[in-house]
Short mmCIF file of C-alpha atoms in Angstrom, two decimals:
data_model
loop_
_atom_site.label_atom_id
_atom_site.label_comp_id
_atom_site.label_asym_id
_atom_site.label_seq_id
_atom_site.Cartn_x
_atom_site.Cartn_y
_atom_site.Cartn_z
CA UNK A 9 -121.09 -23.46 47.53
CA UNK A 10 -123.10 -26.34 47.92
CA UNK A 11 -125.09 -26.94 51.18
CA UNK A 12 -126.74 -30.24 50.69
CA UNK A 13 -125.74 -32.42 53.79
CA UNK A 14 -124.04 -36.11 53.48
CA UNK A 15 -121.05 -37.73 52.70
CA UNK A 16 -119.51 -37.46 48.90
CA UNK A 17 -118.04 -40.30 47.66
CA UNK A 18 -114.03 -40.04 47.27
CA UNK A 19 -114.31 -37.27 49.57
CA UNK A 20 -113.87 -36.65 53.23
CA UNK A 21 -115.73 -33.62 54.52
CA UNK A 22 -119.55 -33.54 54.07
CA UNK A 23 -120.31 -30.05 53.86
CA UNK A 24 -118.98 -26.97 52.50
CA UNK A 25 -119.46 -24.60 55.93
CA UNK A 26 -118.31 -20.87 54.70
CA UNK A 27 -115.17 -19.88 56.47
CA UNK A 28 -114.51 -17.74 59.77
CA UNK A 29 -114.08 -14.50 57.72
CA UNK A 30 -117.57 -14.47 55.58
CA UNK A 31 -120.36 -13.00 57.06
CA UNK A 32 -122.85 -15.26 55.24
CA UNK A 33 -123.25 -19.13 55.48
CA UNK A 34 -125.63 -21.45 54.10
CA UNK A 35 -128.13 -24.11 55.28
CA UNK A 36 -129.85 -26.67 53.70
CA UNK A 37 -133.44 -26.00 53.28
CA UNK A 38 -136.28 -28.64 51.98
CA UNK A 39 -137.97 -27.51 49.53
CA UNK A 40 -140.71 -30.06 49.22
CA UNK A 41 -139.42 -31.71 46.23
CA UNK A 42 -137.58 -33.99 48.68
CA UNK A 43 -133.92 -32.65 47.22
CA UNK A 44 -132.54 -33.05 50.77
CA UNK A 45 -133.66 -36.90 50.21
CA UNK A 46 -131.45 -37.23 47.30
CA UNK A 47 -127.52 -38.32 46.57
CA UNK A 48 -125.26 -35.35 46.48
CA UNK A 49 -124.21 -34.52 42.88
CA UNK A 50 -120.66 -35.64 42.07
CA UNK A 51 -118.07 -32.83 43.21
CA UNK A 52 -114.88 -32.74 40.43
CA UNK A 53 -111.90 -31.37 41.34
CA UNK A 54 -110.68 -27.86 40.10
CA UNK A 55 -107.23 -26.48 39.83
CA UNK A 56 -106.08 -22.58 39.99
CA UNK A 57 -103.51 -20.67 39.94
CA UNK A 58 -101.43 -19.85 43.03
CA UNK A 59 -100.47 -16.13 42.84
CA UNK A 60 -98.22 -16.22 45.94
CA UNK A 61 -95.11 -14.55 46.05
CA UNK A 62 -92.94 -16.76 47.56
CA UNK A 63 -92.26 -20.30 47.53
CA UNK A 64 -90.59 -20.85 50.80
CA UNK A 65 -93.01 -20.23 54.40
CA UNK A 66 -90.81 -19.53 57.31
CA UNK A 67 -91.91 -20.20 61.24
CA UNK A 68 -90.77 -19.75 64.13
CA UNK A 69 -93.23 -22.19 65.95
CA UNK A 70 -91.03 -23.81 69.28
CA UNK A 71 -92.75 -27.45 68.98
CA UNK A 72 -92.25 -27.69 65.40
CA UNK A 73 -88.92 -29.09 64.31
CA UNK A 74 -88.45 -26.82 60.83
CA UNK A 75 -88.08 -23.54 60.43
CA UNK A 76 -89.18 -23.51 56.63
CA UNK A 77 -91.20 -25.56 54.26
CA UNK A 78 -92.70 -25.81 50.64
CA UNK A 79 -95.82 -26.69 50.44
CA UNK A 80 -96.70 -26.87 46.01
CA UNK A 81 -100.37 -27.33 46.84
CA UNK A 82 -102.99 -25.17 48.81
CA UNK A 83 -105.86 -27.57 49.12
CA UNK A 84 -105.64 -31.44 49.54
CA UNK A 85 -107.15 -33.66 47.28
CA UNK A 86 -106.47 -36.33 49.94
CA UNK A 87 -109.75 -35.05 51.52
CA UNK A 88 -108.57 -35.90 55.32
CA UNK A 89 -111.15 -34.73 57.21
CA UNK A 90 -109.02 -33.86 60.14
CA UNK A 91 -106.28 -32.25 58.70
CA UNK A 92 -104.85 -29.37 60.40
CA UNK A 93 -104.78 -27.03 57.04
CA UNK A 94 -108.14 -26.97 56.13
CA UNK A 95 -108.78 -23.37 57.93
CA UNK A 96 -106.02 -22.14 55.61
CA UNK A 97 -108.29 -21.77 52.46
CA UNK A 98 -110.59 -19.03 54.67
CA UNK A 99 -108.25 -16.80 54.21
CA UNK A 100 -108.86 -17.17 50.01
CA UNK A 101 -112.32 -16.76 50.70
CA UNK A 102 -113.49 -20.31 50.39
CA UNK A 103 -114.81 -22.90 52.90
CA UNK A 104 -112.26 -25.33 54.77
CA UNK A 105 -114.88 -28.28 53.94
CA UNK A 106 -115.53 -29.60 50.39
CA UNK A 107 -113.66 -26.54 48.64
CA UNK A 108 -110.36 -27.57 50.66
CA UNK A 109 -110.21 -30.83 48.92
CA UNK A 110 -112.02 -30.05 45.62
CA UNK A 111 -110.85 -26.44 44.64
CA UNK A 112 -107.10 -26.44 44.47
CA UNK A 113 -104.26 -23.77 43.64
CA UNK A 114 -100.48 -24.52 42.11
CA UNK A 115 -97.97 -22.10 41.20
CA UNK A 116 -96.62 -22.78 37.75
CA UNK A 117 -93.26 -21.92 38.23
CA UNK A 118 -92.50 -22.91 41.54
CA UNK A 119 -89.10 -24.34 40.66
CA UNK A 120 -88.31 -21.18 39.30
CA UNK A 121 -89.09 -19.10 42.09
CA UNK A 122 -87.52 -21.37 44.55
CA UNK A 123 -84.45 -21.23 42.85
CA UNK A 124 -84.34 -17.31 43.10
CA UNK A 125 -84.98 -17.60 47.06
CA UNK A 126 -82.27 -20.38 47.45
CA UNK A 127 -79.65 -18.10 44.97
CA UNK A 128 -80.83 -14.88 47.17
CA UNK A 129 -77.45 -13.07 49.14
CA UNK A 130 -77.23 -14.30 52.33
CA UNK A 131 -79.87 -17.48 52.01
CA UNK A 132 -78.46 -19.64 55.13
CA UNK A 133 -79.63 -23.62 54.79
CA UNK A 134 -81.96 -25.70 56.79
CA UNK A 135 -83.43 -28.45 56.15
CA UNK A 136 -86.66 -27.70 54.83
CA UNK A 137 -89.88 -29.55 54.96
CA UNK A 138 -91.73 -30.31 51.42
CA UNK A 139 -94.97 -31.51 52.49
CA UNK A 140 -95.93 -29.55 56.36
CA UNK A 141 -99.36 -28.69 55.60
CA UNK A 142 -100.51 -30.38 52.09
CA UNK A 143 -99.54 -33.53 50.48
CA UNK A 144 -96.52 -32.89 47.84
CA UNK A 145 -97.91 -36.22 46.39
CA UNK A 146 -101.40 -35.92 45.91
CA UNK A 147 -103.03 -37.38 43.08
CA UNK A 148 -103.02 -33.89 40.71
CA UNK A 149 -99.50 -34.31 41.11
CA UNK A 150 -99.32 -37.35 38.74
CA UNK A 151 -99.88 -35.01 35.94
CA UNK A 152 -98.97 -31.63 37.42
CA UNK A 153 -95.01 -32.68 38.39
CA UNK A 154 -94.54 -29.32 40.67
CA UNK A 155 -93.34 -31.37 43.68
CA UNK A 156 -90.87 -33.04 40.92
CA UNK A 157 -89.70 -29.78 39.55
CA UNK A 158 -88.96 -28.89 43.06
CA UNK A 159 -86.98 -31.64 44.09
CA UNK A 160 -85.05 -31.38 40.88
CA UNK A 161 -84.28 -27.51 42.00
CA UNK A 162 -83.00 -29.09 46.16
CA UNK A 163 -81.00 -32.08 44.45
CA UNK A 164 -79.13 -29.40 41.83
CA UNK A 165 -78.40 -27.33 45.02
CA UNK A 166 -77.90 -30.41 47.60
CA UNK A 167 -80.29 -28.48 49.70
CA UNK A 168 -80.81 -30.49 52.85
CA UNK A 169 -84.63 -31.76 52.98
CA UNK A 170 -87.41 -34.08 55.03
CA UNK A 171 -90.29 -35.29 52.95
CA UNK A 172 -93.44 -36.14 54.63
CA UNK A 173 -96.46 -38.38 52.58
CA UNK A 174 -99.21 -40.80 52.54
CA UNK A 175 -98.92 -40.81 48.75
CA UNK A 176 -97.52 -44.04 47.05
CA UNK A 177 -97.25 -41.51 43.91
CA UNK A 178 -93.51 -40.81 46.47
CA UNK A 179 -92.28 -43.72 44.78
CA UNK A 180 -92.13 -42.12 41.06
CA UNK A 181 -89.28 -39.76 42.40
CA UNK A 182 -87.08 -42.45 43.90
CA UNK A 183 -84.22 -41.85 41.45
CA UNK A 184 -83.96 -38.02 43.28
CA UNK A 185 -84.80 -39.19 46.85
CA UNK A 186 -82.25 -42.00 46.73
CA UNK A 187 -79.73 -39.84 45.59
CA UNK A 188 -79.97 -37.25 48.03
CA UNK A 189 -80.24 -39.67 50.76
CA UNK A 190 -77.32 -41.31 49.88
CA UNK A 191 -75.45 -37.87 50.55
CA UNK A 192 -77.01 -37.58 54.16
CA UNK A 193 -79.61 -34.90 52.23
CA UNK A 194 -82.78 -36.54 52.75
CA UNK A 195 -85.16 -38.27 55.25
CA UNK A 196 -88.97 -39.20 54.92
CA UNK A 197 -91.82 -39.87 57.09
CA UNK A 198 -94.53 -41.87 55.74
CA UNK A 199 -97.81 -41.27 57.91
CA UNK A 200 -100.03 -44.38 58.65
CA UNK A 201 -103.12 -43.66 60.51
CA UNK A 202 -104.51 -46.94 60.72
CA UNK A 203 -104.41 -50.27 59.42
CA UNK A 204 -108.18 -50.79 59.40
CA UNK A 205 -109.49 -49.85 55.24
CA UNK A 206 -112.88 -48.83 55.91
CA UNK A 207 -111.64 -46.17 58.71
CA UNK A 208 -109.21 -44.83 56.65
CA UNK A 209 -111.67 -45.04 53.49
CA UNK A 210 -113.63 -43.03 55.42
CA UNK A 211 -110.80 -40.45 57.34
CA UNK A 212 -108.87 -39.91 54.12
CA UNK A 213 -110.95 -41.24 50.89
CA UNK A 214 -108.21 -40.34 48.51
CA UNK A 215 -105.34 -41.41 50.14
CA UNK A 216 -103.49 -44.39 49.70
CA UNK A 217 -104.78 -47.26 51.43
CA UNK A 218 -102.57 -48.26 54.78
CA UNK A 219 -101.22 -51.59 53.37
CA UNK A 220 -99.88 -49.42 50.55
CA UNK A 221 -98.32 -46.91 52.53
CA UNK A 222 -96.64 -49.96 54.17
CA UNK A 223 -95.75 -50.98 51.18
CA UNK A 224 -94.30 -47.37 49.98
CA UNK A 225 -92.37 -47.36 53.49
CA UNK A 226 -90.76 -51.03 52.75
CA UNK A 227 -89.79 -49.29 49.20
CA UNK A 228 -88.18 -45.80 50.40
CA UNK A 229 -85.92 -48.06 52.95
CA UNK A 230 -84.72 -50.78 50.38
CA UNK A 231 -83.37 -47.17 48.65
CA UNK A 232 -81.50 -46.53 51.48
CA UNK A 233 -83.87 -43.81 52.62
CA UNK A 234 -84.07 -43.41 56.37
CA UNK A 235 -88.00 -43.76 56.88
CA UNK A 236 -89.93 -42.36 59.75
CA UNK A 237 -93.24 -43.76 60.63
CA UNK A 238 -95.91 -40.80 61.62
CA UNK A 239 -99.14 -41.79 62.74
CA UNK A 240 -100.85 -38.65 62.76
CA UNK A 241 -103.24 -38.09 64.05
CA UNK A 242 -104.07 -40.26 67.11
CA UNK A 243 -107.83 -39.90 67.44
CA UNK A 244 -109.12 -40.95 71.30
CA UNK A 245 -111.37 -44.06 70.79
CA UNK A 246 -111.25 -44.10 67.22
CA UNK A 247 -107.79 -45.54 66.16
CA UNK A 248 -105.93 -44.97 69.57
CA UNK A 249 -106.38 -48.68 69.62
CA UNK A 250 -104.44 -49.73 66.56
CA UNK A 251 -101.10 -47.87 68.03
CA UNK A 252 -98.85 -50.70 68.65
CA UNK A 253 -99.75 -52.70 65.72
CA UNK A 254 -99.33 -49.65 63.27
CA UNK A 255 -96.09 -49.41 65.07
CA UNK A 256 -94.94 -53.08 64.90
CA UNK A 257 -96.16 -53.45 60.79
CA UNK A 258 -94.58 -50.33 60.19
CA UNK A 259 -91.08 -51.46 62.23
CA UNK A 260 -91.53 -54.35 59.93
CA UNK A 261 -91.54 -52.75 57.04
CA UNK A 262 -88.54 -51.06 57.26
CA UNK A 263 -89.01 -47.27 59.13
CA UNK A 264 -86.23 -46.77 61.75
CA UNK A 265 -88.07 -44.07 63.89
CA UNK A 266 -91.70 -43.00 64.82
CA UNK A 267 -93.98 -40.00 65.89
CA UNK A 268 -97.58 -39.18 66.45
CA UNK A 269 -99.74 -36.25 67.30
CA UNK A 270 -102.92 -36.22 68.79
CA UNK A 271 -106.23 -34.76 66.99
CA UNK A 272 -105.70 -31.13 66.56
CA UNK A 273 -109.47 -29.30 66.05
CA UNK A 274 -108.25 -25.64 65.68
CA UNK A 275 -110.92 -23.12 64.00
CA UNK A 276 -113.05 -24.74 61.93
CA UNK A 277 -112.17 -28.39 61.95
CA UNK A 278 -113.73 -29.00 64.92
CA UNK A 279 -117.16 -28.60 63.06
CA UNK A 280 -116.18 -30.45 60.25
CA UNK A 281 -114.90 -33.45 62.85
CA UNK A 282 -118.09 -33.52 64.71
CA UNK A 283 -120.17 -33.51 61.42
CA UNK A 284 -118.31 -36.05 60.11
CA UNK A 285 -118.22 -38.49 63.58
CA UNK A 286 -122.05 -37.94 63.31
CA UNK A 287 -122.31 -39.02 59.84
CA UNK A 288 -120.12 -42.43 60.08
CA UNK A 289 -119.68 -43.03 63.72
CA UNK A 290 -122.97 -41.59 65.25
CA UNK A 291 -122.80 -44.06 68.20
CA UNK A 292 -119.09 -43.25 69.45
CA UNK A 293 -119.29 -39.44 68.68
CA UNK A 294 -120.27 -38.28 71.72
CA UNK A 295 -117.55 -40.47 73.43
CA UNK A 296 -114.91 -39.85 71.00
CA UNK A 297 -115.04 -35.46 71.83
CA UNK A 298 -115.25 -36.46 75.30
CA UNK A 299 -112.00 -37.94 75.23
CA UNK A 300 -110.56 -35.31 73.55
CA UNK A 301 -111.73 -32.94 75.83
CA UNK A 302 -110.18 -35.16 78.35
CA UNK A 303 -106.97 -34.13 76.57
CA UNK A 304 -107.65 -30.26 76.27
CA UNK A 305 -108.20 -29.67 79.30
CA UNK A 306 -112.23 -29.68 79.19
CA UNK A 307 -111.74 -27.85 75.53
CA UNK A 308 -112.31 -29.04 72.01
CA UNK A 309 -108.34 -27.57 71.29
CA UNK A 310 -106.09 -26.09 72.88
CA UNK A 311 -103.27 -24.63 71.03
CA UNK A 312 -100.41 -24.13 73.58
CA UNK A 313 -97.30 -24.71 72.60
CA UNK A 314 -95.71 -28.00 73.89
CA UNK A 315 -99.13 -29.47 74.65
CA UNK A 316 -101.20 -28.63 71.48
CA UNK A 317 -99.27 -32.41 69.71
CA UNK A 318 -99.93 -34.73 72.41
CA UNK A 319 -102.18 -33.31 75.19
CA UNK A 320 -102.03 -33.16 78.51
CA UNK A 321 -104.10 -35.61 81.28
CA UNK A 322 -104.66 -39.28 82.23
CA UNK A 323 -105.42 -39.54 78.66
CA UNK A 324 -102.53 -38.04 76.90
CA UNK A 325 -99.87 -39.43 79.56
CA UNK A 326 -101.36 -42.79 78.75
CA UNK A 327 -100.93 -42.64 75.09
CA UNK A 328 -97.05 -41.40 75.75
CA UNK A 329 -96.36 -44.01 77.62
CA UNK A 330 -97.58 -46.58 75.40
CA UNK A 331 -95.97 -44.84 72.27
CA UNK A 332 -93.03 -44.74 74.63
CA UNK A 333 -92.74 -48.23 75.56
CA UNK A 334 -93.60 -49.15 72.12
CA UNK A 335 -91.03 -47.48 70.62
CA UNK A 336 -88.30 -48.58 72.57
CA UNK A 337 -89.49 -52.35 72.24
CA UNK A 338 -89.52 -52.06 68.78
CA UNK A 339 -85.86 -50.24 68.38
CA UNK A 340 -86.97 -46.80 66.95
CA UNK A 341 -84.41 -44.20 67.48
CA UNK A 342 -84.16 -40.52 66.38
CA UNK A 343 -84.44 -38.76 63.32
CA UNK A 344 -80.68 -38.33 61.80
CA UNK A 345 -79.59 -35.19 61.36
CA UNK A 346 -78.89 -33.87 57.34
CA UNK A 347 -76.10 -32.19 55.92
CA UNK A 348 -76.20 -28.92 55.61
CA UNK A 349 -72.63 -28.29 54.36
CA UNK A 350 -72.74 -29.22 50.54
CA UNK A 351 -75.48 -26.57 49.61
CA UNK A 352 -74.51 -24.74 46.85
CA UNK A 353 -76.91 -21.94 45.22
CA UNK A 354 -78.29 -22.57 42.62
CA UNK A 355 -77.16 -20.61 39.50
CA UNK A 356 -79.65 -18.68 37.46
CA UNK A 357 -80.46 -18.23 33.63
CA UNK A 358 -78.02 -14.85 32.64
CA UNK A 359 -76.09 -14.88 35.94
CA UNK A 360 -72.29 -14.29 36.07
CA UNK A 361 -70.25 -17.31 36.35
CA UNK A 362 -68.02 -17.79 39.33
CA UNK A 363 -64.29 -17.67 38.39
CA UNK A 364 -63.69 -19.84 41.32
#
């Protein structure tokens, strides 16, 4: 793992701090040839295999509104430095910084083993999240197709589904999304975290750029895709400021409802956060956590349920208000509701044939 300190062009964290279960980490030392002085070498991105046994995660979390997802990446190349995964690639023994966005794992035959899960005795639909904790879209998905394959395996099936993205790459599958949209199957949210480029440069190097996702948003609801608009996350004195306007272009483009969550720092984001602030934002860092901890009640985090998305305090209340009052100026409404009637499983190579 490297150690050397600074930001990495393309990506978003600037170290590679080992992970909450390794009993080692590493530190940058000089040693007097002035390496610490020098650019970071470039860091290339490396795909695995995903030896998982299942393609479907189940939860039973009260504030989230899904009881399953499919996730076809661990790892974002995306590189967002505050997204809530990162501390997910501890448990394979590498570090939620640089190796979350640069050292990534697919499972080969996801659409394969999906289809066994949705054929399984008893399987009961729900709409199912592709996309909760990585992006399905990501750029190794231009030449991987996993998220394809899967959405070829829900459309066979008319398995109910919500898509969430920042990806334009979203637009290559419009033939299946359509489709299944058209049947009451399908709904997206398209997340826009600010409208400013160098921020988001900066918050999410290999994203696509907000006027783009904009752009992708205008394109999913021409389909006849309902669209949701997720700014996520709201980050106190950094893009808190840009809420309305992200609302109104995004209105304007064509999404029909909203959401947002406030910065989550569980485990070892909040490291990686404060690194990064001090990197790009030195001067507002210290004013930026202390807003947050505004909204934590005097913590860095605080997972509760029903307060852990949008906080709690002067703060928080302040932002809900203003989403609030945005949202009903602007005519968002509710997510709609999907189908979950038409699912049929899916049939497998060498199974017997229904006589019905």
């Amino acid at each position: 793992m490297s150690a050397l300190p600074g930001p990495r062009k393309g990506r978003g964290a600037a170290s590679n701090r080992a992970g909450r279960f390794e009993s080692l980490g590493r530190e940058a030392v000089d040693d007097g040839w002035g390496t610490l002085d020098e650019a970071p070498p470039k860091l290339r991105t490396h795909i695995q295999v995903d030896t998982s046994r299942s393609v479907l995660s189940y939860n039973r979390s009260p504030d989230v509104p899904f009881d399953r997802s499919i996730n076809p990446y661990r790892g974002c190349e995306h590189g967002c430095v505050y997204c809530y995964a990162r501390p997910t690639h501890a448990y394979l023994g590498l570090s939620p910084g640089l190796d979350f966005e640069s050292r990534l794992f697919h499972k080969p035959d996801a659409a394969e083993q999906l289809a066994r899960e949705l054929a399984a005795p008893g399987y009961a639909p729900q709409p199912v999240c592709l996309g909760a904790n990585t992006d399905p879209w990501q750029p190794v998905e231009r030449r991987l197709g996993i998220t394809r394959a899967i959405l070829e395996v829900l459309h066979a099936c008319d398995h109910p589904v919500r898509i969430v993205s920042k990806g334009a790459l979203v637009e290559r599958d419009l033939d299946l999304l359509a489709d299944m949209a058209s049947r009451n199957l399908l709904s997206a949210s398209v997340s826009v975290t600010s409208l400013d480029r160098q921020l988001s440069r900066r918050m999410e190097p290999r994203a696509s750029a907000p006027q783009r996702r904009l752009q992708t948003i205008r394109t999913l609801a021409d389909a006849g895709i309902p669209v949701r608009l997720l700014i996520a996350p709201l980050i106190p004195a950094l893009n808190d400021d840009q809420l309305e306007a992200i609302m109104e272009r995004g209105r304007e483009a064509g999404a029909t409802g909203a959401g947002y969550v406030l910065l989550r720092l569980p485990l070892e984001i909040r490291d990686l956060f404060v690194e990064w602030l001090q990197e790009h934002y030195p001067l507002k860092a210290e004013h930026v956590m202390a807003r947050i901890r505004d909204s934590r009640g005097g913590k860095d985090y605080d997972a509760t349920y029903g307060e852990r998305m949008k906080g709690t305090g002067p703060f928080a209340e302040l932002l809900a208000k203003r989403f609030g009052l945005a949202a009903k100026r602007l005519g968002f409404g509710p997510e709609p509701a999907l189908d979950c009637t038409r699912f049929r499983p899916p049939e497998l190579p060498g199974q017997q044939l229904s006589l019905l």
